Coordinates of C-alpha atoms in Angstrom, one line a residue:
R1 CA 126.6 80.0 115.3
Q2 CA 128.8 82.3 117.1
F3 CA 131.7 81.6 115.0
S4 CA 130.0 80.6 111.7
P5 CA 130.7 84.4 110.2
S6 CA 135.1 84.0 110.7
L7 CA 134.1 80.0 109.4
K8 CA 132.8 81.7 106.4
M9 CA 135.6 84.9 105.6
G10 CA 138.3 81.9 106.5
A11 CA 136.5 79.4 103.5
I12 CA 136.8 83.2 101.4
E13 CA 140.3 84.1 101.9
D14 CA 141.8 80.7 102.8
E15 CA 141.6 79.0 99.9
P16 CA 144.3 76.0 101.1
N17 CA 142.2 75.1 103.9
R18 CA 138.6 76.1 101.9
G19 CA 137.9 72.4 102.1
K20 CA 138.6 71.5 105.8
I21 CA 136.9 75.2 106.8
M22 CA 134.1 74.2 103.9
K23 CA 133.4 71.1 106.1
L24 CA 132.9 72.5 109.3
L25 CA 129.9 75.3 108.0
R26 CA 126.3 74.6 109.0
F27 CA 123.5 75.6 107.4
Q28 CA 119.4 75.1 107.8
T29 CA 117.7 73.8 104.9
T30 CA 114.0 72.8 104.1
K31 CA 114.3 69.3 105.3
S32 CA 115.9 70.2 108.5
N33 CA 113.0 71.2 110.7
G34 CA 115.0 74.2 112.6
E35 CA 118.3 72.2 113.0
L36 CA 121.4 73.1 111.4
T37 CA 123.0 70.9 109.0
S38 CA 126.6 70.2 107.2
L39 CA 127.3 70.2 103.4
E40 CA 128.5 66.9 103.9
K41 CA 125.3 65.7 105.3
Y42 CA 123.9 67.3 102.4
V43 CA 125.7 65.6 100.0
E44 CA 125.1 62.3 101.6
N45 CA 121.3 63.3 101.0
M46 CA 121.3 64.4 97.6
K47 CA 119.2 62.6 95.0
D48 CA 121.1 59.9 92.7
W49 CA 119.8 62.3 89.7
Q50 CA 120.9 65.6 91.3
K51 CA 124.4 66.8 90.2
D52 CA 124.2 70.6 92.1
I53 CA 123.9 72.1 95.9
Y54 CA 120.9 74.1 95.7
Y55 CA 120.7 77.3 98.0
I56 CA 118.8 79.7 98.4
A57 CA 119.7 83.6 99.3
G58 CA 117.5 85.8 101.6
D59 CA 117.4 88.4 104.9
G60 CA 116.0 85.5 107.0
V61 CA 114.9 81.9 106.9
A62 CA 110.8 82.8 107.7
S63 CA 110.9 85.4 104.3
V64 CA 113.0 82.5 102.0
E65 CA 111.3 79.4 103.0
K66 CA 108.2 81.1 101.9
S67 CA 109.9 81.6 98.5
H68 CA 108.3 80.4 95.1
F69 CA 111.4 79.3 94.1
L70 CA 111.1 76.6 96.5
E71 CA 108.0 74.7 95.2
P72 CA 109.7 73.3 91.9
F73 CA 112.5 72.0 94.8
I74 CA 109.6 70.4 97.7
E75 CA 106.9 68.7 95.1
K76 CA 111.1 66.5 94.2
G77 CA 111.8 66.6 97.8
V78 CA 115.1 68.2 96.6
E79 CA 116.6 69.5 99.5
V80 CA 117.3 73.7 99.2
L81 CA 120.5 75.5 101.8
Y82 CA 119.0 78.4 103.2
F83 CA 121.8 81.0 103.0
V84 CA 120.6 84.2 105.3
D85 CA 123.7 85.6 106.7
P86 CA 124.7 88.5 104.3
V87 CA 128.1 86.6 104.1
D88 CA 126.7 83.6 102.6
E89 CA 126.2 84.5 99.3
Y90 CA 129.8 86.1 98.8
M91 CA 131.3 83.0 100.1
A92 CA 129.2 80.9 97.7
G93 CA 130.3 83.1 94.5
H94 CA 134.4 82.8 95.9
V95 CA 134.0 79.2 96.5
R96 CA 132.1 77.7 93.6
S97 CA 131.6 74.2 94.6
F98 CA 131.7 71.3 97.4
D99 CA 132.7 68.1 96.4
S100 CA 132.8 68.3 93.1
K101 CA 129.4 69.5 93.4
N102 CA 128.3 73.0 92.3
L103 CA 126.8 75.7 94.4
K104 CA 123.6 76.2 92.8
N105 CA 121.1 79.6 93.6
I106 CA 118.0 78.7 92.6
A107 CA 116.5 82.4 92.4
T108 CA 118.3 82.2 88.7
D109 CA 117.3 81.8 85.5
N110 CA 119.2 78.8 84.9
V111 CA 118.2 76.8 87.1
Q112 CA 116.7 73.2 85.9
L113 CA 115.3 70.0 87.7
K114 CA 115.5 66.7 85.5
D115 CA 115.5 63.5 87.5
D116 CA 115.3 60.4 85.8
E117 CA 111.5 60.1 85.7
E118 CA 111.4 63.3 83.2
D119 CA 110.7 62.1 79.9
E120 CA 112.9 64.9 78.3
D121 CA 111.2 64.7 74.5
L122 CA 108.1 66.0 76.4
A123 CA 109.7 68.8 77.8
T124 CA 111.2 69.6 74.8
R125 CA 107.9 69.9 73.0
R126 CA 106.2 71.6 75.3
E127 CA 108.5 74.2 76.2
K128 CA 108.3 74.6 71.8
F129 CA 104.8 75.0 72.1
Y130 CA 104.6 77.7 75.1
K131 CA 107.2 79.6 73.5
E132 CA 105.2 79.8 69.7
K133 CA 102.1 80.3 71.8
F134 CA 103.3 83.0 74.2
K135 CA 105.4 85.1 71.8
P136 CA 102.9 88.0 71.8
L137 CA 102.1 88.4 75.0
T138 CA 106.1 87.9 76.1
K139 CA 106.9 90.3 73.4
W140 CA 104.2 92.9 74.5
L141 CA 105.2 92.6 78.2
K142 CA 108.8 93.5 77.3
K143 CA 107.9 96.6 75.1
L144 CA 105.6 97.3 78.3
F145 CA 107.9 97.0 81.1
G146 CA 111.5 98.4 79.1
P147 CA 114.4 98.3 80.7
S148 CA 113.0 97.7 84.5
I149 CA 113.5 93.4 83.0
M150 CA 116.3 92.0 80.8
R151 CA 114.1 90.0 79.0
V152 CA 110.6 88.4 79.3
S153 CA 111.0 84.0 79.2
V154 CA 108.2 81.5 79.9
S155 CA 108.9 79.4 83.4
K156 CA 109.8 75.8 83.3
R157 CA 109.6 76.0 87.3
L158 CA 106.7 77.8 88.3
V159 CA 103.9 76.0 90.2
S160 CA 101.3 78.4 91.6
A161 CA 102.5 82.0 91.3
P162 CA 101.7 83.2 87.7
A163 CA 104.9 85.1 87.6
I164 CA 108.3 85.5 88.8
V165 CA 111.2 87.9 88.5
S166 CA 114.3 85.6 88.8
S167 CA 118.3 87.0 88.1
A168 CA 120.7 86.3 85.6
E169 CA 123.1 83.3 86.0
F170 CA 126.4 85.7 86.6
G171 CA 124.3 88.5 87.7
H172 CA 123.3 89.9 91.2
S173 CA 120.8 88.0 92.2
A174 CA 117.6 89.9 94.5
N175 CA 119.7 89.3 97.9
M176 CA 122.9 90.3 96.8
E177 CA 121.5 93.4 95.2
R178 CA 119.9 94.3 98.5
I179 CA 123.0 93.9 100.2
M180 CA 124.8 96.4 97.7
R181 CA 122.6 98.6 97.5
A182 CA 122.3 99.1 101.8
Q183 CA 126.5 99.4 101.0
A184 CA 126.0 102.3 98.5
Y185 CA 123.5 104.2 100.5
N186 CA 126.0 104.1 103.5
H187 CA 129.0 105.2 101.4
G188 CA 127.4 108.0 99.2
Q189 CA 128.1 105.6 95.8
N190 CA 125.5 105.5 92.2
E191 CA 123.7 102.3 93.3
F192 CA 123.0 102.0 89.5
A193 CA 125.4 99.8 88.8
M194 CA 124.3 97.4 91.4
R195 CA 120.9 96.5 90.0
S196 CA 120.3 92.4 88.9
M197 CA 119.4 91.5 85.5
K198 CA 115.7 90.7 86.0
I199 CA 114.0 87.7 84.2
F200 CA 110.6 88.5 83.9
E201 CA 109.1 84.4 84.1
I202 CA 105.4 83.6 83.2
N203 CA 103.7 80.5 84.1
P204 CA 101.8 79.4 80.7
R205 CA 99.3 77.0 82.4
H206 CA 98.2 80.1 85.3
P207 CA 94.8 81.7 84.6
M208 CA 96.0 85.4 84.7
I209 CA 98.8 84.3 82.1
L210 CA 96.1 83.0 79.5
K211 CA 93.8 86.1 80.0
L212 CA 96.3 88.2 79.3
L213 CA 97.1 86.3 76.6
E214 CA 93.6 87.0 75.2
S215 CA 94.5 90.5 74.8
A216 CA 97.8 91.1 74.5
P217 CA 98.2 92.7 70.6
P218 CA 98.8 90.2 67.9
E219 CA 102.3 89.7 66.1
D220 CA 100.9 91.4 62.9
A221 CA 99.4 94.2 64.8
E222 CA 99.7 97.7 64.3
D223 CA 102.0 100.2 65.7
D224 CA 99.4 102.1 66.9
Y225 CA 97.5 98.8 68.4
Q226 CA 95.4 100.1 71.4
V227 CA 95.5 97.4 74.9
P228 CA 93.0 98.1 76.8
Q229 CA 94.2 100.2 79.7
D230 CA 92.5 97.6 82.1
V231 CA 94.8 95.0 81.2
T232 CA 97.9 97.3 81.1
D233 CA 97.2 97.8 84.4
A234 CA 96.9 94.5 85.5
A235 CA 100.2 93.2 83.3
W236 CA 101.8 96.2 86.0
V237 CA 100.5 95.0 88.9
L238 CA 101.5 91.3 87.9
H239 CA 105.0 92.4 87.4
E240 CA 105.2 94.3 91.0
M241 CA 103.7 91.2 92.4
A242 CA 106.5 89.1 90.8
L243 CA 109.3 91.4 92.0
L244 CA 108.3 91.0 95.7
N245 CA 107.8 87.8 95.3
G246 CA 111.4 87.6 93.8
G247 CA 112.6 89.2 96.4
F248 CA 113.3 92.9 94.4
P249 CA 111.5 96.2 95.6
I250 CA 109.2 97.9 93.5
S251 CA 111.0 100.8 91.5
D252 CA 107.7 102.8 91.4
P253 CA 105.8 102.7 94.8
E254 CA 103.4 105.5 93.5
G255 CA 102.7 104.2 90.8
H256 CA 101.8 100.9 92.3
S257 CA 100.1 102.6 94.9
A258 CA 97.7 104.7 92.3
R259 CA 97.0 100.9 90.4
I260 CA 96.2 99.1 94.0
L261 CA 93.8 102.2 94.7
K262 CA 92.1 101.9 91.4
F263 CA 91.9 98.5 91.8
L264 CA 89.7 98.4 95.1
Q265 CA 87.7 101.4 93.4
S266 CA 86.5 98.6 91.4
Q267 CA 85.9 96.4 93.6
L268 CA 84.1 98.1 95.9
G269 CA 82.0 99.6 93.1
L270 CA 82.5 103.3 93.2
E271 CA 82.3 105.8 90.7
S272 CA 84.3 108.1 92.0
L273 CA 87.0 109.0 94.9
N274 CA 86.0 112.5 95.3
L275 CA 85.9 113.8 98.7
E276 CA 82.8 114.4 100.3
P277 CA 81.8 117.5 101.0
H278 CA 82.0 118.8 105.0
P279 CA 78.6 118.5 106.7
E280 CA 76.9 121.8 107.3
L281 CA 76.0 122.2 111.2
P282 CA 74.6 124.4 113.1
V283 CA 75.9 126.9 115.9
E284 CA 75.4 125.2 118.8
E285 CA 74.6 127.5 121.9
E286 CA 77.1 127.4 125.3
V287 CA 75.8 125.2 127.6
P288 CA 77.9 125.2 131.4
P289 CA 80.2 122.3 132.2
D290 CA 78.0 119.5 133.1
L291 CA 79.4 118.6 136.9
D292 CA 79.6 115.0 137.7
G293 CA 77.0 114.3 140.9
D294 CA 75.5 117.1 143.0
I295 CA 77.2 119.6 145.2
D296 CA 76.3 118.9 148.8
I297 CA 76.2 122.7 150.5
D298 CA 76.4 121.5 154.0
E299 CA 79.5 119.9 153.3
L300 CA 81.4 123.2 150.9
V301 CA 80.3 125.2 154.1
N302 CA 82.1 122.8 157.1
M303 CA 85.1 122.4 155.0
V304 CA 85.1 126.5 154.5
N305 CA 84.9 126.6 158.3
M306 CA 87.6 124.1 158.5
D307 CA 89.8 126.7 156.6
S308 CA 89.2 129.7 159.0
D309 CA 89.9 128.0 162.1
D310 CA 93.2 126.7 160.6
E311 CA 96.9 128.7 163.3
K312 CA 97.1 131.9 161.5
P313 CA 100.7 133.0 161.8
K314 CA 101.3 135.0 164.8
G315 CA 100.7 138.7 164.8
T316 CA 98.0 138.7 162.0
S317 CA 94.7 138.3 164.1
P318 CA 92.7 141.1 166.2
E319 CA 93.7 139.3 169.5
D320 CA 97.0 139.6 168.7
A321 CA 97.4 143.3 168.2
I322 CA 99.1 145.7 171.2
P323 CA 97.0 148.1 172.7
L324 CA 98.2 151.5 172.6
T325 CA 97.3 154.4 175.2
P326 CA 98.6 157.8 175.3
D327 CA 99.8 159.3 178.4
D328 CA 99.1 163.0 179.8
D329 CA 100.5 164.9 177.8
G330 CA 98.9 162.9 174.7
N331 CA 102.7 160.7 173.5
V332 CA 102.2 157.5 172.4
H333 CA 105.5 155.5 173.3
I334 CA 106.1 152.4 171.5
E335 CA 108.6 149.8 172.9
L336 CA 110.7 148.2 170.2

């Protein structure tokens, strides 16, 4: 692990020895149980029908192992590499393949898992059906979200999540956008060019998506068709949730907070969020401080007497006074 970043930089820069260096690299995977595994071992464990090496990139194992992108791979028993070093995705962009197997980021929009048991004809018919069925919703969502996403599509891989935001195959992933944005901020550059081309994927079987479809404008609706505000707010919350699930930041945190606040108001049955007035409190009379315990007068007198008995500096007590006696002429003589 100590030399891992250096080896990965070597794989990027030393093309003649790239193959040898790649064999030395080690990664955690969805099946390694916290241990490191080599690319050679990954290839040995690939499914018979598997053609690519799959990876997911992020800022740590704890982050990537919870990703919704992993769900179909775990379901089909396909191993996925964890790219959690900042240099990992740079390396994948330069190396592209290992042992004639392409490196594929599962957070991009074109990743498909087609095993031998899958009925391709059935999958094609389902894809066509869902695309037509959800056309009103995808059209409305694209108009609602505007330039924050490149397109809305019906997902073929989501299992439990209602929606997720992926990135285009040849654009920046969420992890790469995070790294490049940090570099842009550090060097004072404009981060607009670092933004990913985002694809909003919806799960056609999820009840939330089906509910949104019921309220979406029909295809023949007029331009002034009004979608209920609560449905619009729900769509935006879904959009922001999908961004976070995809590893992207929320572009409008203030709007997100306002929508969550409105949702909480509805859940708690609050008619208004106006603040309660301050209570009218009566003026209180001053009360002497409450002393802890009773004062022992005898003990207090003893303490004073002890202080008075302490030795005082010489010359400050009456006993130390020098008597002054005048002579016969009435003069007083003081010897210094």
